[in-house]
Structure formats: structure tokens, C-alpha cells
Coordinates of C-alpha atoms in Angstrom, one line a residue:
X1 CA -65.7 62.5 4.0
X2 CA -64.0 59.2 5.0
X3 CA -60.8 60.3 3.1
X4 CA -60.5 63.5 5.1
X5 CA -61.2 61.7 8.4
X6 CA -58.3 59.3 7.6
X7 CA -56.1 62.3 6.7
X8 CA -57.0 64.0 10.0
X9 CA -55.9 60.8 11.9
X10 CA -52.6 60.7 10.0
X11 CA -51.9 64.3 10.7
X12 CA -52.6 64.0 14.4
X13 CA -50.5 60.8 14.7
X14 CA -47.5 62.0 12.7
X15 CA -47.5 65.6 13.3
X16 CA -49.4 66.4 16.4
X17 CA -47.9 63.5 18.4
X18 CA -44.5 63.5 16.9
X19 CA -42.6 63.8 20.1
X20 CA -41.4 67.4 19.6
X21 CA -39.9 69.0 22.7
X22 CA -42.5 70.7 24.8
X23 CA -42.5 74.5 24.5
X24 CA -42.1 76.1 28.0
X25 CA -41.9 79.6 26.9
X26 CA -43.9 81.8 24.6
X27 CA -43.2 81.2 20.9
X28 CA -42.1 84.1 18.7
X29 CA -44.7 85.2 16.0
X30 CA -42.3 84.0 13.3
X31 CA -41.8 80.6 14.9
X32 CA -45.6 80.1 15.2
X33 CA -46.0 81.2 11.6
X34 CA -43.4 78.6 10.4
X35 CA -45.1 75.8 12.3
X36 CA -48.5 76.7 10.8
X37 CA -47.0 76.8 7.3
X38 CA -45.2 73.5 8.0
X39 CA -48.5 72.0 9.0
X40 CA -50.1 73.2 5.8
X41 CA -47.2 71.6 3.8
X42 CA -47.5 68.4 5.7
X43 CA -51.3 68.3 4.9
X44 CA -50.5 68.9 1.2
X45 CA -47.8 66.1 1.3
X46 CA -50.3 63.7 3.0
X47 CA -52.9 64.4 0.3
X48 CA -50.3 63.8 -2.5
X49 CA -49.3 60.6 -0.7
X50 CA -52.9 59.4 -0.6
X51 CA -53.2 60.0 -4.3
X52 CA -50.0 58.1 -5.0
X53 CA -48.0 61.2 -6.0
X54 CA -45.0 60.2 -3.8
X55 CA -42.5 62.5 -5.5
X56 CA -44.7 65.6 -4.9
X57 CA -45.4 64.4 -1.4
X58 CA -41.6 64.3 -0.7
X59 CA -41.2 67.8 -2.0
X60 CA -43.9 69.0 0.4
X61 CA -42.5 67.0 3.3
X62 CA -38.9 68.3 2.7
X63 CA -40.1 71.9 2.8
X64 CA -42.1 71.2 5.9
X65 CA -39.0 69.6 7.5
X66 CA -37.0 72.7 6.8
X67 CA -39.5 74.7 8.8
X68 CA -40.1 72.1 11.5
X69 CA -37.6 69.2 11.8
X70 CA -40.0 66.9 13.8
X71 CA -39.7 63.0 13.9
X72 CA -43.1 62.7 12.3
X73 CA -42.0 64.5 9.1
X74 CA -38.8 62.4 9.0
X75 CA -41.0 59.3 9.2
X76 CA -43.2 60.5 6.4
X77 CA -40.2 61.2 4.2
X78 CA -38.7 57.8 5.0
X79 CA -41.9 56.0 4.0
X80 CA -42.2 57.9 0.7
X81 CA -38.6 57.5 -0.2
X82 CA -39.0 53.8 0.4
X83 CA -42.0 53.7 -1.9
X84 CA -40.0 55.1 -4.8
X85 CA -37.2 52.7 -3.9
X86 CA -34.7 55.3 -2.9
X87 CA -33.5 53.3 0.1
X88 CA -30.4 55.4 1.2
X89 CA -32.6 58.5 1.6
X90 CA -35.3 56.5 3.3
X91 CA -32.8 55.0 5.7
X92 CA -31.4 58.5 6.7
X93 CA -34.9 59.8 7.5
X94 CA -36.0 56.6 9.3
X95 CA -32.9 56.8 11.5
X96 CA -33.7 60.5 12.3
X97 CA -37.3 59.6 13.1
X98 CA -36.2 56.9 15.6
X99 CA -33.6 59.2 17.0
X100 CA -36.2 61.9 17.6
X101 CA -38.7 59.4 19.2
X102 CA -37.1 56.0 20.0
X103 CA -40.3 54.7 21.8
X104 CA -42.5 55.1 18.7
X105 CA -42.7 51.5 17.4
X106 CA -44.1 52.5 14.0
X107 CA -40.9 54.4 13.4
X108 CA -38.8 51.4 14.5
X109 CA -40.8 49.0 12.3
X110 CA -40.3 51.3 9.2
X111 CA -36.5 51.4 10.0
X112 CA -36.4 47.6 10.2
X113 CA -38.3 47.2 6.9
X114 CA -35.9 49.5 5.1
X115 CA -32.9 47.5 6.5
X116 CA -34.5 44.3 5.2
X117 CA -35.2 45.8 1.8
X118 CA -31.6 46.9 1.7
X119 CA -30.5 43.3 2.5
X120 CA -29.2 44.2 5.9
X121 CA -30.9 41.5 8.1
X122 CA -28.6 41.9 11.0
X123 CA -29.4 45.6 11.4
X124 CA -33.1 44.9 11.0
X125 CA -32.8 42.2 13.7
X126 CA -31.2 44.7 16.1
X127 CA -34.2 47.0 15.7
X128 CA -36.7 44.1 16.4
X129 CA -34.7 43.1 19.4
X130 CA -34.8 46.7 20.7
X131 CA -38.6 46.7 20.3
X132 CA -38.9 43.4 22.2
X133 CA -36.6 44.8 25.0
X134 CA -39.1 47.6 25.4
X135 CA -42.3 45.5 25.0
X136 CA -41.9 41.8 25.6
X137 CA -45.4 41.1 24.4
X138 CA -45.1 42.7 20.9
X139 CA -46.2 39.8 18.7
X140 CA -45.2 41.5 15.4
X141 CA -41.6 42.0 16.6
X142 CA -41.3 38.3 17.6
X143 CA -42.7 37.1 14.3
X144 CA -40.5 39.5 12.2
X145 CA -37.3 38.7 14.1
X146 CA -38.0 34.9 13.9
X147 CA -38.4 35.2 10.1
X148 CA -35.0 36.9 9.8
X149 CA -33.4 34.2 11.9
X150 CA -34.9 31.2 10.0
X151 CA -32.1 30.9 7.6
X152 CA -29.1 32.0 9.7
X153 CA -30.1 30.9 13.2
X154 CA -32.9 28.3 12.9
X155 CA -32.8 27.2 16.5
X156 CA -33.1 30.9 17.7
X157 CA -36.0 31.3 15.3
X158 CA -37.7 28.2 16.8
X159 CA -37.3 29.7 20.3
X160 CA -38.9 33.0 19.2
X161 CA -41.8 31.2 17.4
X162 CA -42.5 29.1 20.6
X163 CA -42.5 32.3 22.6
X164 CA -45.0 33.7 20.2
X165 CA -47.2 30.6 20.7
X166 CA -47.1 31.2 24.4
X167 CA -48.3 34.8 23.8
X168 CA -51.1 34.2 21.3
X169 CA -51.7 30.4 21.4
X170 CA -51.6 28.0 18.5
X171 CA -51.6 30.0 15.3
X172 CA -51.5 28.4 11.8
X173 CA -48.8 30.4 10.1
X174 CA -46.5 30.3 13.2
X175 CA -46.9 26.5 13.4
X176 CA -46.3 26.1 9.7
X177 CA -43.0 28.0 10.1
X178 CA -42.0 25.8 13.1
X179 CA -42.8 22.6 11.2
X180 CA -40.7 23.9 8.2
X181 CA -37.7 24.6 10.5
X182 CA -37.9 21.2 12.2
X183 CA -38.0 19.6 8.8
X184 CA -35.0 21.4 7.6
X185 CA -33.0 20.8 10.7
X186 CA -33.9 17.1 10.8
X187 CA -35.9 17.3 14.0
X188 CA -38.6 14.9 12.8
X189 CA -40.1 14.5 16.3
X190 CA -40.5 18.3 16.5
X191 CA -42.1 18.2 13.1
X192 CA -44.6 15.6 14.3
X193 CA -45.5 17.5 17.4
X194 CA -46.1 20.7 15.4
X195 CA -48.1 19.0 12.7
X196 CA -50.3 17.3 15.3
X197 CA -51.1 20.8 16.7
X198 CA -51.9 22.1 13.2
X199 CA -54.3 19.2 12.6
X200 CA -56.1 20.1 15.8
X201 CA -56.7 23.5 14.3
X202 CA -57.7 22.1 10.9
X203 CA -58.5 18.4 11.2
X204 CA -59.7 18.1 7.6
X205 CA -56.4 19.4 6.1
X206 CA -55.3 16.6 3.8
X207 CA -51.9 18.1 3.1
X208 CA -51.0 18.3 6.9
X209 CA -52.2 14.7 7.5
X210 CA -50.1 13.4 4.6
X211 CA -47.1 15.3 6.0
X212 CA -47.8 13.7 9.4
X213 CA -47.8 10.2 7.7
X214 CA -44.4 11.0 6.1
X215 CA -43.0 12.1 9.4
X216 CA -44.3 8.9 11.1
X217 CA -42.6 6.8 8.3
X218 CA -39.3 8.7 8.8
X219 CA -39.4 7.9 12.6
X220 CA -40.4 4.2 11.9
X221 CA -43.8 4.7 13.5
X222 CA -45.4 2.5 10.9
X223 CA -48.5 1.5 12.8
X224 CA -49.4 5.1 13.4
X225 CA -48.8 5.9 9.7
X226 CA -51.0 3.0 8.6
X227 CA -53.8 4.0 11.0
X228 CA -54.0 7.5 9.4
X229 CA -53.6 6.2 5.8
X230 CA -56.3 3.6 6.2
X231 CA -58.7 6.3 7.5
X232 CA -57.9 8.7 4.7
X233 CA -58.2 5.9 2.0
X234 CA -61.9 5.6 2.9
X235 CA -62.3 9.2 1.8
X236 CA -59.7 9.2 -1.0
X237 CA -59.5 5.6 -2.3
X238 CA -57.7 6.6 -5.5
X239 CA -55.1 8.9 -4.0
X240 CA -51.7 7.7 -5.3
X241 CA -49.7 9.2 -2.4
X242 CA -51.8 7.5 0.2
X243 CA -51.6 4.1 -1.5
X244 CA -47.8 4.6 -1.8
X245 CA -47.6 5.5 1.9
X246 CA -49.5 2.3 2.7
X247 CA -47.2 0.1 0.7
X248 CA -44.2 1.8 2.2
X249 CA -45.4 1.4 5.7
X250 CA -46.3 -2.3 5.1
X251 CA -42.9 -3.1 3.6
X252 CA -40.9 -1.1 6.3
X253 CA -42.8 -3.0 9.0
X254 CA -41.7 -6.3 7.5
X255 CA -45.0 -7.1 5.9
X256 CA -43.4 -7.5 2.4
X257 CA -46.0 -9.8 0.9
X258 CA -48.9 -7.3 1.6
X259 CA -46.8 -4.3 0.6
X260 CA -45.5 -5.8 -2.6
X261 CA -49.1 -6.5 -3.8
X262 CA -49.9 -2.8 -3.3
X263 CA -46.8 -1.8 -5.2
X264 CA -47.5 -4.1 -8.1
X265 CA -51.0 -2.6 -8.5
X266 CA -49.6 0.9 -8.3
X267 CA -47.0 0.2 -10.9
X268 CA -49.7 -0.8 -13.4
X269 CA -51.6 2.4 -13.0
X270 CA -51.4 4.7 -16.1
X271 CA -51.6 7.8 -13.9
X272 CA -48.6 6.8 -11.8
X273 CA -45.9 9.5 -11.9
X274 CA -42.5 8.4 -13.3
X275 CA -40.6 9.1 -10.1
X276 CA -43.1 6.9 -8.1
X277 CA -42.8 4.1 -10.6
X278 CA -39.0 4.3 -10.3
X279 CA -39.3 4.2 -6.5
X280 CA -41.5 1.1 -6.7
X281 CA -39.0 -0.7 -9.0
X282 CA -36.2 0.3 -6.6
X283 CA -38.1 -1.2 -3.7
X284 CA -38.3 -4.6 -5.4
X285 CA -34.7 -4.4 -6.5
X286 CA -33.5 -3.6 -2.9
X287 CA -35.5 -6.6 -1.7
X288 CA -33.9 -9.0 -4.2
X289 CA -31.6 -10.6 -1.7
X290 CA -34.5 -11.6 0.5
X291 CA -37.1 -12.7 -2.1
X292 CA -36.2 -14.4 -5.4
X293 CA -39.4 -13.1 -7.0
X294 CA -38.4 -9.5 -6.4
X295 CA -35.7 -9.2 -9.0
X296 CA -37.9 -10.3 -12.0
X297 CA -40.6 -7.9 -10.8
X298 CA -38.1 -5.1 -10.6
X299 CA -36.8 -6.0 -14.1
X300 CA -40.4 -6.0 -15.5
X301 CA -41.2 -2.6 -13.9
X302 CA -38.0 -1.0 -15.2
X303 CA -38.4 -2.6 -18.7
X304 CA -42.0 -1.3 -18.8
X305 CA -40.9 2.2 -17.8
X306 CA -38.0 2.0 -20.3
X307 CA -40.5 1.2 -23.1
X308 CA -42.5 4.3 -22.3
X309 CA -39.7 6.8 -21.6
X310 CA -36.0 7.2 -21.4
X311 CA -34.6 8.0 -18.0
X312 CA -31.0 7.6 -16.7
X313 CA -32.1 6.1 -13.4
X314 CA -34.1 3.4 -15.1
X315 CA -31.0 2.5 -17.3
X316 CA -28.9 2.5 -14.1
X317 CA -31.2 0.0 -12.4
X318 CA -31.4 -2.2 -15.5
X319 CA -27.6 -2.2 -15.5
X320 CA -27.5 -3.3 -11.9
X321 CA -30.1 -6.0 -12.6
X322 CA -28.0 -7.3 -15.5
X323 CA -25.0 -7.5 -13.1
X324 CA -27.2 -9.6 -10.7
X325 CA -27.9 -11.9 -13.6
X326 CA -24.3 -12.1 -14.7
X327 CA -25.1 -10.4 -18.0
X328 CA -22.0 -8.1 -18.0
X329 CA -22.4 -7.1 -21.6
X330 CA -26.0 -6.0 -21.2
X331 CA -25.0 -4.2 -18.0
X332 CA -22.3 -2.3 -19.9
X333 CA -24.8 -1.1 -22.6
X334 CA -27.2 0.1 -19.9
X335 CA -24.5 1.9 -18.1
X336 CA -23.4 3.6 -21.4
X337 CA -27.0 4.7 -22.0
X338 CA -27.3 6.1 -18.5
X339 CA -24.0 8.0 -19.0
X340 CA -25.4 9.5 -22.3
X341 CA -28.6 10.6 -20.5
X342 CA -26.8 12.0 -17.4
X343 CA -23.3 13.1 -18.4
X344 CA -23.2 15.2 -15.3
X345 CA -23.3 12.2 -13.0
X346 CA -19.7 10.8 -12.4
X347 CA -21.1 7.9 -10.4
X348 CA -22.4 6.3 -13.5
X349 CA -19.0 6.4 -15.2
X350 CA -17.3 5.0 -12.0
X351 CA -19.6 2.0 -12.2
X352 CA -19.2 1.6 -15.9
X353 CA -15.4 2.0 -15.7
X354 CA -15.2 -0.5 -12.8
X355 CA -17.3 -3.0 -14.7
X356 CA -15.2 -2.8 -17.8
X357 CA -12.0 -3.1 -15.8
X358 CA -13.3 -6.2 -13.9
X359 CA -14.3 -7.7 -17.3
X360 CA -10.7 -7.2 -18.6
X361 CA -12.0 -4.6 -21.2
X362 CA -9.2 -2.2 -20.4
X363 CA -9.0 -0.4 -23.8
X364 CA -12.8 0.2 -23.7
X365 CA -12.6 1.6 -20.2
X366 CA -9.8 3.9 -21.3
X367 CA -11.8 5.0 -24.4
X368 CA -14.9 5.9 -22.3
X369 CA -13.1 7.4 -19.3
X370 CA -10.6 9.7 -21.1
X371 CA -13.2 12.3 -22.2
X372 CA -15.2 11.9 -18.9
X373 CA -12.2 12.7 -16.7
X374 CA -11.9 16.1 -18.5
X375 CA -15.3 16.9 -17.0
X376 CA -14.4 15.5 -13.6
X377 CA -10.6 15.9 -13.2
X378 CA -10.8 15.7 -9.4
X379 CA -12.9 12.5 -9.1
X380 CA -10.6 10.0 -7.2
X381 CA -12.3 6.8 -8.5
X382 CA -12.1 7.9 -12.2
X383 CA -8.4 8.7 -11.9
X384 CA -7.8 5.3 -10.2
X385 CA -9.8 3.2 -12.7
X386 CA -8.2 5.0 -15.7
X387 CA -4.7 4.6 -14.2
X388 CA -5.0 0.9 -13.5
X389 CA -6.6 0.4 -16.9
X390 CA -3.5 1.9 -18.5
X391 CA -1.3 -0.2 -16.3
X392 CA -3.1 -3.4 -17.4
X393 CA -2.6 -2.2 -21.0
X394 CA 1.1 -1.8 -20.4
X395 CA 0.9 2.0 -21.1
X396 CA 2.8 2.8 -17.9
X397 CA 3.7 6.5 -18.7
X398 CA 0.0 7.3 -19.1
X399 CA -0.9 5.3 -16.1
X400 CA 1.6 7.1 -13.9
X401 CA 0.0 10.6 -14.2
X402 CA -3.5 9.3 -13.3
X403 CA -2.4 7.2 -10.4
X404 CA -0.3 10.0 -9.1
X405 CA -3.4 12.2 -9.3
X406 CA -5.5 9.6 -7.5
X407 CA -2.9 9.7 -4.6
X408 CA -3.1 13.4 -4.4
X409 CA -6.8 13.1 -4.0
X410 CA -6.7 10.2 -1.6
X411 CA -3.1 9.8 -0.2
X412 CA -4.0 6.8 2.0
X413 CA -5.8 4.6 -0.5
X414 CA -4.2 1.1 -0.6
X415 CA -5.1 0.3 -4.2
X416 CA -3.7 3.6 -5.5
X417 CA -0.4 3.1 -3.5
X418 CA -0.1 -0.5 -4.7
X419 CA -0.9 0.3 -8.4
X420 CA 1.3 3.4 -8.4
X421 CA 4.2 1.3 -7.0
X422 CA 3.8 -1.4 -9.6
X423 CA 3.6 1.2 -12.4
X424 CA 6.8 3.0 -11.2
X425 CA 8.6 -0.4 -11.1
X426 CA 7.6 -1.0 -14.7
X427 CA 9.0 2.4 -15.6
X428 CA 12.4 1.3 -14.0
X429 CA 11.9 3.6 -11.0
X430 CA 12.4 0.8 -8.5
X431 CA 13.6 2.9 -5.5
X432 CA 10.6 5.2 -5.8
X433 CA 8.3 2.3 -6.3
X434 CA 9.4 0.8 -3.0
X435 CA 8.4 3.9 -1.2
X436 CA 4.8 3.6 -2.2
X437 CA 4.7 -0.2 -2.0
X438 CA 6.0 -0.1 1.6
X439 CA 3.4 2.6 2.4
X440 CA 0.8 0.2 1.1
X441 CA 2.3 -2.6 3.2
X442 CA 1.8 -0.5 6.4
X443 CA -1.9 -0.5 5.6
X444 CA -2.1 -4.3 4.8
X445 CA 0.9 -6.0 6.4
X446 CA -0.5 -9.5 5.7
X447 CA -1.1 -8.9 2.0
X448 CA 1.0 -11.8 0.5
X449 CA 0.8 -10.6 -3.1
X450 CA 2.2 -7.2 -2.0
X451 CA 4.9 -8.7 0.1
X452 CA 5.9 -10.9 -2.9
X453 CA 6.0 -7.8 -5.2
X454 CA 8.3 -6.0 -2.8
X455 CA 10.5 -9.1 -2.5
X456 CA 10.8 -9.3 -6.3
X457 CA 11.9 -5.6 -6.6
X458 CA 14.4 -6.0 -3.8
X459 CA 15.8 -9.1 -5.6
X460 CA 16.1 -7.1 -8.9
X461 CA 18.0 -4.4 -7.0
X462 CA 20.4 -6.9 -5.6
X463 CA 19.1 -6.8 -2.1
X464 CA 19.1 -10.6 -1.8
X465 CA 18.9 -10.9 2.0
X466 CA 16.0 -8.5 2.2
X467 CA 14.3 -10.3 -0.7
X468 CA 14.6 -13.7 0.9
X469 CA 13.3 -12.3 4.2
X470 CA 10.2 -11.0 2.4
X471 CA 9.6 -14.2 0.5
X472 CA 9.9 -16.3 3.7
X473 CA 7.5 -13.9 5.5
X474 CA 5.0 -14.2 2.7
X475 CA 5.1 -18.0 2.7
X476 CA 4.7 -18.0 6.5
X477 CA 1.4 -16.3 5.9
X478 CA 0.3 -18.4 2.8
X479 CA 2.5 -21.4 2.0
X480 CA 0.4 -22.2 -1.0
X481 CA 0.9 -18.9 -2.8
X482 CA 2.0 -20.0 -6.3
X483 CA 3.4 -16.7 -7.4
X484 CA 5.6 -16.2 -4.4
X485 CA 6.8 -19.8 -4.6
X486 CA 7.7 -19.3 -8.3
X487 CA 9.4 -16.0 -7.8
X488 CA 11.4 -17.2 -4.8
X489 CA 12.5 -20.3 -6.7
X490 CA 13.6 -18.2 -9.7
X491 CA 15.6 -15.9 -7.5
X492 CA 17.4 -18.8 -6.0
X493 CA 18.1 -20.3 -9.4
X494 CA 19.5 -17.1 -10.7
X495 CA 22.0 -17.1 -7.8
X496 CA 22.8 -20.8 -8.2
X497 CA 22.0 -21.5 -4.6
X498 CA 19.6 -23.9 -2.8
X499 CA 18.5 -25.4 -6.1
X500 CA 16.7 -28.4 -4.5
X501 CA 14.7 -26.0 -2.4
X502 CA 14.0 -24.0 -5.5
X503 CA 12.8 -27.1 -7.4
X504 CA 10.5 -28.1 -4.6
X505 CA 8.9 -24.6 -4.5
X506 CA 8.3 -24.4 -8.2
X507 CA 7.0 -27.9 -8.4
X508 CA 4.5 -26.9 -5.7
X509 CA 3.6 -23.8 -7.8
X510 CA 2.9 -25.9 -10.8
X511 CA 0.7 -28.3 -8.8
X512 CA -1.5 -25.2 -8.1
X513 CA -1.3 -23.8 -11.6
X514 CA 0.1 -26.4 -14.0
X515 CA -0.2 -24.4 -17.3
X516 CA 1.3 -21.1 -16.1
X517 CA 4.0 -20.2 -18.7
X518 CA 6.1 -18.3 -16.1
X519 CA 6.2 -21.3 -13.7
X520 CA 7.1 -23.7 -16.6
X521 CA 10.0 -21.4 -17.5
X522 CA 11.1 -21.3 -13.9
X523 CA 11.2 -25.0 -13.4
X524 CA 13.0 -25.4 -16.7
X525 CA 15.6 -22.8 -15.5
X526 CA 16.1 -24.6 -12.2
X527 CA 16.7 -27.9 -14.2
X528 CA 19.2 -25.9 -16.4
X529 CA 21.0 -24.8 -13.3
X530 CA 21.0 -28.4 -12.0
X531 CA 22.5 -29.6 -15.3
X532 CA 19.5 -31.6 -16.5
X533 CA 19.2 -29.9 -19.9
X534 CA 16.7 -32.3 -21.4
X535 CA 14.1 -31.6 -18.7
X536 CA 15.1 -27.9 -19.0
X537 CA 14.4 -27.9 -22.7
X538 CA 11.1 -29.7 -22.3
X539 CA 9.7 -27.3 -19.7
X540 CA 11.1 -24.1 -21.3
X541 CA 9.7 -25.2 -24.7
X542 CA 6.3 -25.7 -23.1
X543 CA 6.5 -22.2 -21.6
X544 CA 7.5 -20.7 -25.0
X545 CA 4.5 -22.4 -26.7
X546 CA 2.2 -20.5 -24.3
X547 CA 4.0 -17.2 -24.6
X548 CA 5.8 -17.0 -27.9
X549 CA 6.9 -13.4 -27.7
X550 CA 8.7 -13.6 -24.4
X551 CA 12.3 -12.5 -24.8
X552 CA 13.5 -14.0 -21.5
X553 CA 12.0 -17.5 -22.2
X554 CA 13.4 -17.4 -25.8
X555 CA 16.8 -16.5 -24.5
X556 CA 16.6 -19.3 -21.9
X557 CA 15.8 -21.9 -24.6
X558 CA 18.8 -20.7 -26.6
X559 CA 21.0 -21.3 -23.5
X560 CA 19.6 -24.8 -23.2
X561 CA 20.3 -25.7 -26.8
X562 CA 23.9 -24.4 -26.4
X563 CA 24.4 -26.8 -23.5
X564 CA 22.9 -29.5 -25.6
X565 CA 25.6 -28.8 -28.2
X566 CA 23.1 -27.5 -30.7
X567 CA 24.8 -24.1 -31.4
X568 CA 22.8 -23.4 -34.5
X569 CA 19.5 -23.7 -32.6
X570 CA 21.0 -21.7 -29.7
X571 CA 22.0 -18.8 -32.1
X572 CA 18.5 -18.9 -33.7
X573 CA 16.8 -18.4 -30.4
X574 CA 19.2 -15.8 -29.1
X575 CA 18.7 -13.8 -32.3
X576 CA 14.9 -14.1 -31.9
X577 CA 15.2 -13.0 -28.3
X578 CA 17.3 -10.0 -29.4
X579 CA 14.5 -9.0 -31.9
X580 CA 12.0 -9.1 -29.1
X581 CA 14.2 -7.2 -26.6
X582 CA 17.4 -5.6 -28.0
X583 CA 18.2 -4.2 -24.5
X584 CA 18.3 -7.6 -22.8
X585 CA 21.5 -7.8 -20.8
X586 CA 24.3 -10.0 -22.2
X587 CA 22.3 -11.2 -25.2
X588 CA 24.2 -9.3 -27.9
X589 CA 27.5 -10.6 -26.5
X590 CA 26.3 -14.2 -26.8
X591 CA 25.3 -13.6 -30.4
X592 CA 28.6 -12.1 -31.3
X593 CA 30.6 -14.8 -29.6
X594 CA 28.3 -17.6 -30.5
X595 CA 28.6 -19.1 -27.0
X596 CA 27.6 -18.5 -23.4

């Protein structure tokens, strides 16, 4: 009985009130007969629909539509086509239903639903907007439209949800959606306001109260967070989240001693989740600069975790702790382990490569970073570290490609410009090197080391005035820079000018760094130019003792012996220099002639 009552309501709604044009003249017998038969077909279709026989229902509705093309039959067809997932056909009939009776909201809602199922949210939104324009109090339309806008227009969705609250008052699902949007858009104050309303509706909801605590912590309202946490801990004294919130609030409000005690107890709990234990260890690590006890506690927590499980973040923190303790080798091993556990994380390899470079372990840095950079070819730091490691290993051709790539990725980086310039100079591309070194100088015009490097290259290119100008400028900034003093002195000695000035400068350089082989060679060469060959021999010999495979110093010692009338020794050292560097200018000629 109830089934047929429901069927009667459907027929009256869809067929009898379908919005067909009012008949103002007497219908023909044939027309009346068609309508009656259409009604019978509609009833048959409705019965099939109620039984779940949607395909049979569609056949009945299609035949009824042929006899009587009313909006109600289009609606019925659209609904059943949608049920069997034939959305194009459903859309055609839904549009025809709305076209026949635009003020029927059920027809509009079905059309919007089909648009949404067909992944056409913009079209669905237009339908809901049309409904709202006709009835500004339609709650369903506001809610549906807001849901569509949540991902694409979150602020518009918020506006619609707030309008809905005005219409119906505080409602749980609506407030939840508002809170979620505020959370996603970073509107923490808005989140707090909404959660407070939700708690008024359901004051015993633990999840909402925890979310409120989290929001208070984000907005630095630590006292409010603590107030709620203390109240909840009376009911839930073993709740890990609440205890963690308490520790966090205490620490963030500069009550480190109290908060750290809570953290220590938490870290010892067997049921503590791994991520929470890591967060606790991180809190102690981050406080190490302010409290000497924090680093050992962090180390113990991470070592305890490491004994139980293997996690890349734990290895990373242990590496950083080792760096704090100046245990570079231990740090390297932890970084390597972290890299094996998280090969997708380039930051680990940047830290590892940087540490190896700083430790002078260039070949090891190259060995580790070469396969890594294949996975991350566009990581600036990896290209830079690999490039400068090759430069330090005197593999300049390999260095060039990586440093060039680092500059493509970051054209204004000072270190890349400087390193690339030095590498190009080593490859005898002096003019090109100067382009990059001068770009670096624009960024750090007071960098004495850089100024000295440019001065050295200008000197080698024969631009003596420019070189002297740069050396003088560098020494005006730092008169104690030993490298600049030495290079300037050597440049003057090579040109046989201002030799006393050159001697004073190199003596000053040796006061700063008395065992530097280059400086010892320079002062020996200045004495050679001054004609004091015994002193020249003494200093150049000391230099060669420290750097036995240096062709230039070996050549210089040969020249000194020649001036001391020891031609046999002179020839011996010239030949040795030739073995070390066959391309050294003028060396072969001296050997052939047996004289300077």
C-alpha cells in the first residue's frame, strides 16, 4: 500500500505538475488518447525504476516522451541515465527538463549533480548560482556551491558558508568545513574562532579541543593552550598528545626546565610514536645553544631511537650532533647512512658533500656526489660542491662543466663566479676567467683574496699597470694579506723593478707565514734579482724541500747555481724541472745552451 502511495506522489509531482503548457482549447480525441497512453507508460517506467530496473524504465520513459514531451519525463530519463552512468544522455535530458521548467529546483539540482559527476564544476556552480538568485534562502544551494568552491575559490567558499550560518545558525558540518578552509589558507585566528563555536555545540569533543590547543600553540597563545591541556589531562592523564602539547607550550613560553622534564619522561615511554620521539630529540637539539645539558640529552634520545629502528632523520640529527662535538668522521658516517636511507633527499647529500669538502676530502666528495647528481642534475648546491671539489683536485676540465651548470642555475652566486673564474684561469682561459671574476668583484668589492687573484691574472697577461693598481687597492684594504704581499713582490721581481719594495713585502709575508714554500721561493727570487745568490740559494732550497715537484722552484734553483758558477748543478736542476714541466718557457733553450 505504501509503495503505491509513493508512486502516486511521484506521478503527480513529475507528470501532473510538470509545467506543460495550459490547454486553452479542446483537445482532439487522438491527443487525449496519446496523453493517457503516455501516462500509463510513465507509471510503468516508475514501477521499473522502483524495482531497480533502470534500463526497462528508460525504455518506458522514452516511449512516453515520444507521445508527450513534458519536462517531468525528461527529468525521469535524466535521473535513470545517470543511475546507469550514461552521463551524456543524462545531461541532454536534464537540460531539456530545466529548459521546460526553469523554476523547478529539483530539475536544477539534478542538472548540477550530472555536471559534477562529469567533472564540470564550473557548469555545476552556475546552476547553483542560478538557484540562489531565485531563492536567496536555499540552504542546499549555498552548501553545494561552497563545496565546489573549496578547492578553487576558498575565500568565496568561506563567504558562502558564513552566509549559510546566518540562515541556519551554527551547524557542525558547516563549521567543520570553515575550520578546514581556515587551516588550509593559514588563517589560524579564523580556525580558532570556528573551533570555539564547534566546542560550544559539542563541549566534550576531545578531537576539537585538541585542535583548539594546536591552534593556540600556532598563534603563541601558550597560556590558553596550557589551560585547556591541564583540564583535559585530569580526564586523560596518559594521553600522549596532551602531554606533548603541555611540554611544547611550556618550552615555547620560555619555561624550558619544566617542559624538558615532561619531554624526558615522554621519550622514555614505550608507546611513544617514532615521529614524536624524533620531535622531542629535535627540541633538545635546537636548545643546545642555550643549555649545555640539551645536546647530551638529544644525543641519548637519538641513540636510543637508533638502537630500536633505522630512520634517516635520526641519522641526520646524529650527524649534526657529531659536528657540534667536532667529530667530523662520525658525522660523515651518519650522513652516509642517512643518504642510503633517503636517497630521494638532496639536502642530505649537500650537507655530506659540504662537510667532506670542508674537511679536505675532495676525492671522497667526488665519489659520493657523482652518482647523486645524476638523480638531481638541477640542484645548484650539488653542482657547486662537485665543481669546487674537482677544482681542488686539479681536475679542471671536469670542474668546468659543473661550475658552469651551477652558474646557469644561479647566475649571481658569488662562490660560483669566483670558483668558475679560477678554474678557467687554470685552463689557460684567462680573458674569459676575468669576465667572471670581475662579476664576482661587483658583488664583493672589498674581497682582498679576489682582488689579488684578478691582479695575478692581469700580471700574467702583461697588464702590469692594471695589476699594480689592483695589488695596491688590495693592500689598502688589508695591508697584512700575506698572499697579496707575496704575489705583488714576485711580480716586481719578475720585472726587475722596485726590488727593495718587493723584498720588504715578501719579508712581511714570511713573518705572517714563515714556512710557506711559495713565499720562500719569492724571497729567494728577489735576492737572485738583487745579486745575492747565496741567500737566494738558501731560501729557494728551503722552498724546494717543502715542495719537491714544483717545476718553477726547481728551475729557479738551477738559475741560482749557474750564477754561483756551478754549471753541473744548474744543468741537473734545469733537466729535473723539464721532466716536471716540459712546456715551461725558456727551459729547453737553457738546457741546450748550458747557460742562462
